Short mmCIF file of C-alpha atoms and ligand atoms in Angstrom, two decimals:
data_model
loop_
_atom_site.label_atom_id
_atom_site.label_comp_id
_atom_site.label_asym_id
_atom_site.label_seq_id
_atom_site.Cartn_x
_atom_site.Cartn_y
_atom_site.Cartn_z
CA MET A 1 -44.61 -55.78 55.26
CA LYS A 2 -44.75 -54.40 58.77
CA PHE A 3 -45.02 -50.72 59.69
CA ASN A 4 -45.05 -48.79 62.97
CA ILE A 5 -47.46 -45.86 62.89
CA ALA A 6 -47.56 -43.19 65.57
CA LEU A 7 -51.05 -41.80 66.19
CA LEU A 8 -51.48 -38.22 67.35
CA LYS A 9 -55.22 -38.01 67.84
CA GLY A 10 -55.22 -34.55 69.41
CA ASP A 11 -58.35 -32.60 70.34
CA GLY A 12 -61.98 -32.16 69.34
CA ILE A 13 -62.97 -34.56 66.58
CA GLY A 14 -59.33 -35.76 66.32
CA PRO A 15 -59.81 -39.07 68.16
CA GLU A 16 -62.94 -40.03 66.14
CA ILE A 17 -61.48 -39.37 62.71
CA VAL A 18 -58.17 -41.06 63.53
CA GLU A 19 -60.13 -44.08 64.77
CA SER A 20 -61.87 -44.27 61.38
CA ALA A 21 -58.58 -44.10 59.49
CA VAL A 22 -57.08 -46.81 61.73
CA ARG A 23 -60.02 -49.11 60.94
CA VAL A 24 -59.53 -48.51 57.22
CA LEU A 25 -55.78 -49.18 57.47
CA GLU A 26 -56.41 -52.42 59.34
CA VAL A 27 -58.73 -53.67 56.61
CA VAL A 28 -56.27 -52.65 53.88
CA GLY A 29 -53.51 -54.40 55.84
CA LYS A 30 -55.52 -57.61 55.95
CA LYS A 31 -56.39 -57.46 52.27
CA PHE A 32 -52.82 -56.85 51.08
CA GLY A 33 -50.93 -58.76 53.78
CA HIS A 34 -49.37 -55.89 55.76
CA GLU A 35 -49.18 -55.42 59.49
CA PHE A 36 -49.69 -51.96 60.95
CA ASP A 37 -48.65 -51.41 64.55
CA PHE A 38 -50.23 -48.34 66.14
CA LYS A 39 -48.93 -46.39 69.13
CA ALA A 40 -50.77 -43.31 70.37
CA TYR A 41 -49.10 -40.19 71.81
CA ASP A 42 -50.57 -37.00 73.22
CA ILE A 43 -50.41 -33.70 71.37
CA GLY A 44 -52.14 -30.33 71.60
CA GLY A 45 -54.73 -29.46 74.23
CA VAL A 46 -54.89 -32.95 75.75
CA ALA A 47 -51.11 -32.81 76.26
CA ILE A 48 -51.39 -29.38 77.86
CA ASP A 49 -53.97 -30.75 80.30
CA LYS A 50 -51.83 -33.79 81.13
CA TYR A 51 -48.27 -32.46 81.03
CA GLY A 52 -48.60 -28.67 80.93
CA LYS A 53 -47.16 -28.52 77.40
CA PRO A 54 -48.56 -29.15 73.93
CA LEU A 55 -45.69 -31.30 72.64
CA PRO A 56 -44.21 -33.63 75.31
CA GLU A 57 -40.76 -35.13 74.63
CA GLU A 58 -42.12 -38.66 74.47
CA THR A 59 -44.44 -37.63 71.66
CA VAL A 60 -41.47 -36.31 69.69
CA SER A 61 -39.33 -39.39 70.37
CA GLY A 62 -42.28 -41.70 69.61
CA CYS A 63 -42.79 -40.01 66.24
CA LEU A 64 -39.08 -40.15 65.44
CA ALA A 65 -39.03 -43.87 66.29
CA SER A 66 -42.05 -44.62 64.05
CA ASP A 67 -42.21 -45.34 60.33
CA SER A 68 -44.80 -42.60 59.92
CA VAL A 69 -47.24 -40.40 61.81
CA LEU A 70 -51.00 -39.90 61.48
CA LEU A 71 -52.42 -36.79 63.13
CA GLY A 72 -56.05 -35.81 63.81
CA ALA A 73 -56.36 -32.17 64.79
CA VAL A 74 -55.33 -29.92 67.67
CA GLY A 75 -56.81 -26.95 69.52
CA GLY A 76 -60.07 -25.76 71.00
CA PRO A 77 -61.62 -22.86 72.90
CA LYS A 78 -60.39 -24.24 76.22
CA TRP A 79 -56.76 -23.46 75.31
CA ASP A 80 -57.33 -20.35 73.18
CA THR A 81 -56.29 -17.86 75.82
CA LEU A 82 -52.93 -19.45 76.65
CA PRO A 83 -49.73 -17.56 75.71
CA GLY A 84 -48.35 -18.24 72.19
CA ASN A 85 -45.56 -20.61 73.18
CA ILE A 86 -47.80 -23.14 74.95
CA ARG A 87 -50.83 -23.03 72.67
CA PRO A 88 -51.86 -26.33 71.00
CA GLU A 89 -50.91 -24.95 67.55
CA LYS A 90 -47.33 -24.56 68.75
CA ALA A 91 -47.13 -28.36 68.88
CA LEU A 92 -47.72 -28.54 65.13
CA LEU A 93 -44.82 -26.21 64.44
CA GLY A 94 -42.70 -28.13 66.95
CA ILE A 95 -43.34 -31.55 65.48
CA ARG A 96 -42.79 -30.30 61.90
CA GLU A 97 -39.45 -28.87 62.93
CA ALA A 98 -38.40 -31.88 65.07
CA MET A 99 -39.16 -34.28 62.21
CA GLY A 100 -37.55 -32.02 59.58
CA LEU A 101 -40.75 -31.87 57.51
CA PHE A 102 -39.92 -29.07 55.10
CA THR A 103 -42.49 -30.10 52.47
CA ASN A 104 -46.23 -29.82 52.84
CA LEU A 105 -48.34 -31.36 50.08
CA ARG A 106 -51.90 -30.10 49.99
CA PRO A 107 -53.95 -31.47 47.13
CA ALA A 108 -57.17 -29.62 46.37
CA LYS A 109 -59.40 -31.22 43.80
CA LEU A 110 -63.03 -30.87 42.90
CA TYR A 111 -64.87 -34.16 43.34
CA SER A 112 -67.31 -34.62 40.50
CA ALA A 113 -69.82 -36.10 42.97
CA LEU A 114 -69.55 -32.91 45.02
CA LYS A 115 -69.64 -30.34 42.21
CA ASP A 116 -72.67 -28.65 43.73
CA ASP A 117 -70.75 -27.94 46.93
CA CYS A 118 -68.31 -25.72 45.05
CA PRO A 119 -69.03 -22.04 45.80
CA LEU A 120 -67.72 -20.94 42.38
CA ARG A 121 -69.99 -20.30 39.38
CA SER A 122 -70.64 -23.50 37.42
CA ASP A 123 -69.12 -22.16 34.17
CA ILE A 124 -65.84 -21.53 36.06
CA VAL A 125 -65.56 -25.12 37.27
CA GLU A 126 -67.10 -26.84 34.26
CA ASN A 127 -63.99 -28.93 33.73
CA GLY A 128 -63.16 -29.32 37.40
CA PHE A 129 -59.74 -28.62 38.87
CA ASP A 130 -57.00 -30.64 40.50
CA ILE A 131 -54.29 -28.62 42.23
CA MET A 132 -51.28 -29.78 44.23
CA ILE A 133 -49.98 -27.10 46.57
CA VAL A 134 -46.37 -27.65 47.61
CA ARG A 135 -45.90 -25.44 50.65
CA GLU A 136 -42.51 -24.88 52.29
CA LEU A 137 -43.07 -25.85 55.92
CA THR A 138 -40.07 -25.26 58.17
CA GLY A 139 -38.82 -21.84 57.09
CA GLY A 140 -39.91 -18.30 56.36
CA ILE A 141 -41.72 -16.02 58.75
CA TYR A 142 -43.02 -18.93 60.85
CA PHE A 143 -39.51 -19.72 62.02
CA GLY A 144 -37.65 -16.41 61.46
CA GLU A 145 -36.35 -14.08 64.11
CA ARG A 146 -39.14 -12.46 66.10
CA GLY A 147 -39.54 -10.29 69.16
CA MET A 148 -40.73 -7.17 70.84
CA ARG A 149 -38.86 -3.87 70.97
CA GLU A 150 -39.19 -0.15 71.46
CA GLY A 151 -39.65 1.52 68.08
CA LYS A 152 -40.42 4.92 66.65
CA TYR A 153 -44.01 4.75 67.95
CA GLY A 154 -43.26 2.95 71.21
CA GLU A 155 -43.90 -0.76 71.79
CA GLU A 156 -43.65 -2.84 68.60
CA ALA A 157 -43.51 -6.48 67.58
CA TYR A 158 -41.76 -8.01 64.57
CA ASP A 159 -41.44 -11.30 62.69
CA THR A 160 -38.93 -11.94 59.94
CA GLU A 161 -39.34 -13.64 56.56
CA CYS A 162 -36.01 -15.27 55.70
CA TYR A 163 -35.20 -17.97 53.13
CA SER A 164 -31.84 -19.52 52.37
CA ARG A 165 -30.86 -20.76 48.94
CA MET A 166 -30.72 -24.32 50.34
CA GLU A 167 -34.31 -24.16 51.64
CA ILE A 168 -35.61 -22.85 48.33
CA GLU A 169 -33.66 -25.38 46.28
CA ARG A 170 -34.94 -28.40 48.16
CA ILE A 171 -38.61 -27.39 48.11
CA ALA A 172 -38.36 -26.38 44.44
CA LYS A 173 -36.99 -29.83 43.57
CA VAL A 174 -39.92 -31.52 45.33
CA ALA A 175 -42.33 -29.33 43.37
CA PHE A 176 -40.68 -29.98 40.00
CA GLU A 177 -40.68 -33.73 40.66
CA SER A 178 -44.36 -33.55 41.55
CA ALA A 179 -45.19 -31.55 38.40
CA ARG A 180 -43.27 -34.07 36.31
CA LYS A 181 -45.53 -36.86 37.62
CA ARG A 182 -48.68 -34.82 37.04
CA ARG A 183 -49.49 -32.46 34.15
CA GLY A 184 -46.01 -30.93 33.87
CA LYS A 185 -46.97 -27.43 34.93
CA LEU A 186 -45.51 -25.56 37.89
CA ILE A 187 -46.44 -22.09 39.12
CA SER A 188 -44.12 -20.56 41.71
CA ILE A 189 -45.85 -17.98 43.86
CA ASP A 190 -44.02 -15.10 45.53
CA LYS A 191 -44.06 -11.36 46.16
CA ALA A 192 -40.89 -10.55 44.25
CA ASN A 193 -42.08 -7.02 43.39
CA VAL A 194 -41.67 -6.13 47.09
CA LEU A 195 -39.76 -8.72 49.11
CA GLU A 196 -36.03 -9.45 48.93
CA SER A 197 -36.69 -13.01 50.17
CA SER A 198 -39.09 -13.50 47.23
CA ARG A 199 -36.48 -12.25 44.77
CA LEU A 200 -34.05 -14.93 45.96
CA TRP A 201 -36.93 -17.44 45.85
CA ARG A 202 -37.65 -16.59 42.22
CA LYS A 203 -33.98 -16.63 41.19
CA VAL A 204 -33.36 -20.04 42.77
CA VAL A 205 -36.57 -21.54 41.33
CA HIS A 206 -35.44 -20.41 37.85
CA GLU A 207 -32.06 -22.06 38.37
CA ILE A 208 -33.65 -25.35 39.39
CA ALA A 209 -36.04 -25.07 36.41
CA GLU A 210 -33.08 -25.62 34.09
CA GLN A 211 -32.81 -29.19 35.42
CA TYR A 212 -36.48 -29.78 34.47
CA PRO A 213 -36.88 -28.69 30.85
CA ASP A 214 -39.93 -30.95 30.57
CA VAL A 215 -41.81 -28.92 33.20
CA GLU A 216 -43.37 -25.59 32.24
CA CYS A 217 -42.51 -23.20 35.07
CA THR A 218 -43.94 -19.71 35.52
CA ASP A 219 -44.02 -17.15 38.33
CA MET A 220 -47.09 -15.52 39.81
CA LEU A 221 -47.37 -12.80 42.42
CA VAL A 222 -49.28 -13.91 45.49
CA ASP A 223 -52.03 -11.29 45.29
CA ASN A 224 -52.70 -12.24 41.69
CA ALA A 225 -52.62 -15.93 42.66
CA ALA A 226 -55.32 -15.37 45.29
CA MET A 227 -57.45 -13.84 42.53
CA GLN A 228 -56.64 -16.46 39.86
CA LEU A 229 -57.64 -19.29 42.21
CA VAL A 230 -61.24 -18.09 42.16
CA ARG A 231 -61.18 -16.75 38.61
CA ASN A 232 -59.81 -19.84 36.87
CA PRO A 233 -58.62 -22.61 39.21
CA ALA A 234 -58.15 -25.07 36.32
CA GLN A 235 -55.04 -23.15 35.18
CA PHE A 236 -53.14 -24.55 38.19
CA ASP A 237 -51.44 -27.93 38.29
CA VAL A 238 -48.63 -27.72 40.88
CA ILE A 239 -48.07 -24.62 43.00
CA VAL A 240 -44.86 -24.07 44.98
CA THR A 241 -44.70 -21.33 47.57
CA SER A 242 -43.42 -20.18 50.93
CA ASN A 243 -44.70 -21.24 54.33
CA MET A 244 -47.05 -18.32 54.93
CA PHE A 245 -48.30 -17.83 51.35
CA GLY A 246 -48.91 -21.59 51.25
CA ASP A 247 -50.85 -21.46 54.50
CA ILE A 248 -53.17 -18.79 53.14
CA LEU A 249 -53.56 -20.05 49.57
CA SER A 250 -54.18 -23.63 50.67
CA ASP A 251 -57.14 -22.49 52.79
CA GLU A 252 -58.50 -20.64 49.77
CA ALA A 253 -57.95 -23.69 47.54
CA SER A 254 -59.67 -25.96 50.02
CA GLN A 255 -62.65 -23.64 50.27
CA ILE A 256 -63.24 -23.59 46.50
CA THR A 257 -63.52 -27.39 46.52
CA GLY A 258 -66.52 -26.81 48.78
CA SER A 259 -65.60 -29.76 50.92
CA ILE A 260 -62.85 -29.03 53.40
CA GLY A 261 -63.80 -32.22 55.26
CA MET A 262 -62.41 -34.18 52.32
CA LEU A 263 -58.91 -32.79 51.94
CA PRO A 264 -55.84 -34.67 53.18
CA SER A 265 -52.26 -33.47 53.50
CA ALA A 266 -48.77 -34.89 53.77
CA SER A 267 -45.73 -33.32 55.41
CA LEU A 268 -42.44 -34.79 54.28
CA GLY A 269 -38.71 -34.39 54.83
CA GLU A 270 -35.52 -36.08 53.69
CA THR A 271 -36.58 -39.51 54.97
CA LYS A 272 -39.62 -41.66 54.17
CA ARG A 273 -41.13 -40.79 57.55
CA GLY A 274 -43.90 -38.25 57.15
CA LEU A 275 -46.76 -36.69 59.03
CA TYR A 276 -50.22 -37.02 57.55
CA GLU A 277 -53.22 -35.01 58.64
CA PRO A 278 -56.52 -33.64 57.39
CA ILE A 279 -56.54 -29.98 56.34
CA HIS A 280 -59.49 -29.15 58.57
CA GLY A 281 -59.32 -28.31 62.25
CA SER A 282 -60.54 -29.93 65.47
CA ALA A 283 -64.18 -28.75 65.15
CA PRO A 284 -64.81 -28.72 68.93
CA ASP A 285 -68.49 -27.83 68.39
CA ILE A 286 -69.26 -31.26 66.90
CA ALA A 287 -66.73 -33.36 68.84
CA GLY A 288 -68.03 -36.62 70.27
CA LYS A 289 -71.33 -36.44 68.38
CA GLY A 290 -70.46 -38.81 65.55
CA LEU A 291 -70.99 -36.00 63.03
CA ALA A 292 -67.41 -35.56 61.85
CA ASN A 293 -66.45 -36.39 58.27
CA PRO A 294 -63.54 -38.85 58.52
CA ILE A 295 -62.73 -38.83 54.78
CA ALA A 296 -59.89 -36.27 54.93
CA THR A 297 -58.15 -38.37 57.57
CA ILE A 298 -58.80 -41.61 55.70
CA LEU A 299 -57.32 -40.03 52.56
CA SER A 300 -54.37 -38.79 54.65
CA ALA A 301 -53.75 -42.39 55.69
CA ALA A 302 -53.89 -43.31 51.98
CA MET A 303 -51.24 -40.66 51.25
CA MET A 304 -49.09 -42.27 53.96
CA LEU A 305 -49.30 -45.61 52.20
CA LEU A 306 -48.17 -43.99 48.96
CA TYR A 307 -45.50 -41.50 50.08
CA SER A 308 -44.02 -43.20 53.15
CA PHE A 309 -44.47 -46.88 52.36
CA GLY A 310 -44.54 -46.90 48.55
CA LEU A 311 -47.81 -48.89 48.52
CA SER A 312 -49.51 -47.39 45.48
CA GLU A 313 -52.03 -50.18 44.89
CA GLU A 314 -53.16 -49.97 48.52
CA HIS A 315 -53.39 -46.18 48.22
CA ASP A 316 -55.53 -46.42 45.09
CA CYS A 317 -57.77 -48.97 46.77
CA ILE A 318 -58.70 -46.49 49.52
CA VAL A 319 -59.13 -43.58 47.12
CA ASN A 320 -61.41 -45.65 44.87
CA ALA A 321 -63.48 -46.81 47.84
CA VAL A 322 -64.00 -43.19 48.90
CA ASP A 323 -64.92 -42.17 45.33
CA LYS A 324 -67.45 -45.01 45.14
CA VAL A 325 -69.09 -44.10 48.43
CA LEU A 326 -69.50 -40.50 47.27
CA GLU A 327 -70.75 -41.47 43.83
CA GLU A 328 -73.32 -43.76 45.42
CA GLY A 329 -74.59 -40.70 47.24
CA PHE A 330 -73.51 -41.38 50.81
CA ARG A 331 -72.76 -38.19 52.75
CA THR A 332 -71.79 -37.01 56.19
CA ALA A 333 -73.66 -33.99 57.60
CA ASP A 334 -71.09 -31.41 56.38
CA ILE A 335 -71.77 -32.32 52.72
CA ALA A 336 -75.39 -33.51 52.98
CA HIS A 337 -77.10 -30.08 52.89
CA GLY A 338 -79.83 -31.15 55.26
CA ALA A 339 -80.49 -34.47 53.50
CA PRO A 340 -80.15 -37.63 55.61
CA ALA A 341 -76.53 -38.09 56.58
CA LEU A 342 -74.36 -40.94 57.83
CA SER A 343 -72.42 -40.77 61.07
CA THR A 344 -68.62 -40.93 61.26
CA THR A 345 -68.64 -44.68 61.86
CA GLU A 346 -71.37 -45.38 59.31
CA ILE A 347 -69.54 -43.71 56.43
CA THR A 348 -66.34 -45.45 57.54
CA ASP A 349 -68.22 -48.78 57.34
CA LYS A 350 -69.37 -47.93 53.80
CA ILE A 351 -65.78 -47.19 52.75
CA ILE A 352 -64.52 -50.38 54.37
CA GLU A 353 -67.18 -52.45 52.57
CA ARG A 354 -65.78 -51.17 49.26
CA ILE A 355 -62.13 -51.98 49.99
C1 LIG B 401 -52.07 -25.23 59.05
C2 LIG B 401 -52.39 -24.43 60.28
C3 LIG B 401 -51.10 -24.19 61.03
C4 LIG B 401 -50.19 -23.40 60.13
C5 LIG B 401 -51.26 -23.47 62.38
C6 LIG B 401 -52.33 -24.08 63.23
C7 LIG B 401 -49.95 -23.40 63.11
O1 LIG B 401 -53.04 -23.26 59.95
O2 LIG B 401 -51.58 -26.37 59.20
O3 LIG B 401 -52.31 -24.73 57.95
O4 LIG B 401 -50.31 -22.18 60.02
O5 LIG B 401 -49.33 -24.02 59.52
MN1 LIG B 402 -53.50 -23.06 57.83
#
């Protein structure tokens, strides 16, 4: 089969880690008889420098014309003082919206080879954990009405959390389907003791639950969820939650794996076309030094093969190669704890050798 992939390398370590993932995809393509055609477009800080805006139109149209999109990372100190609407991060929101990517899948699992990197007490993570966070991505407070106004105490700013029944229904269905394919357990996270939008969220999730009697669905308040994630992460299978709660909880979940450089993500909509990116940021301090861990991006490319192209064998092949490399003890600097570490290209070579 033949696939067109748009590459959004972005800033900092973005270009290096995307390059690694491209090399892996090319080898997988050769092995399984697929052709991947790559076209690169600018996004984030590099786009600001070139075009004066973080998300040029041709980047959007290039992504929409592709079969799927692989993104590195955006942002850096150089662009940190720009106004909100032309910051690199704005491009992420823009491309999610333009591509209609309302689902964000963020798996957070503890690698047995990296158990010692986990900051939680060993008795808490004895049996490991494997969580799939399903975050709503194009609604809620990120996209609600916002502005400045004169209030009771003078100048004030506001942002609005708003969810429609339709938005909750479609993300809930994705989460139930995911739970059905995993361990059949879904926890919906909200703040229904305070927020009206959460009360609708909870009501709609319960309605959808009736279509999935095989999935055990429970609710959890977000403050409790933040606590439970560090108290007993193994109780979670699939989590479904709003845009902002998902943003916060997925950072917490990634941190308890101890290896944020390993975690991929997928953003999906109604079509097969998705956007795949590592969870971590652009790490400008180590950019260009060959120190970056490319595994999260390589695993993001693997998710693309599975979710956008339906290539499960090819997906598994990459995941197994990464597992092997870790089990054999190869590490990049971020997970080496001072022991000798491989460079970005060296660890990519090790993964490729095992494909
Ligand atoms: C993420 C990031 C983005 C978000 C920012 C950079 C806009 O934190 O992908 O989690 O909040 O969604
Ligand atoms: Mn975030």
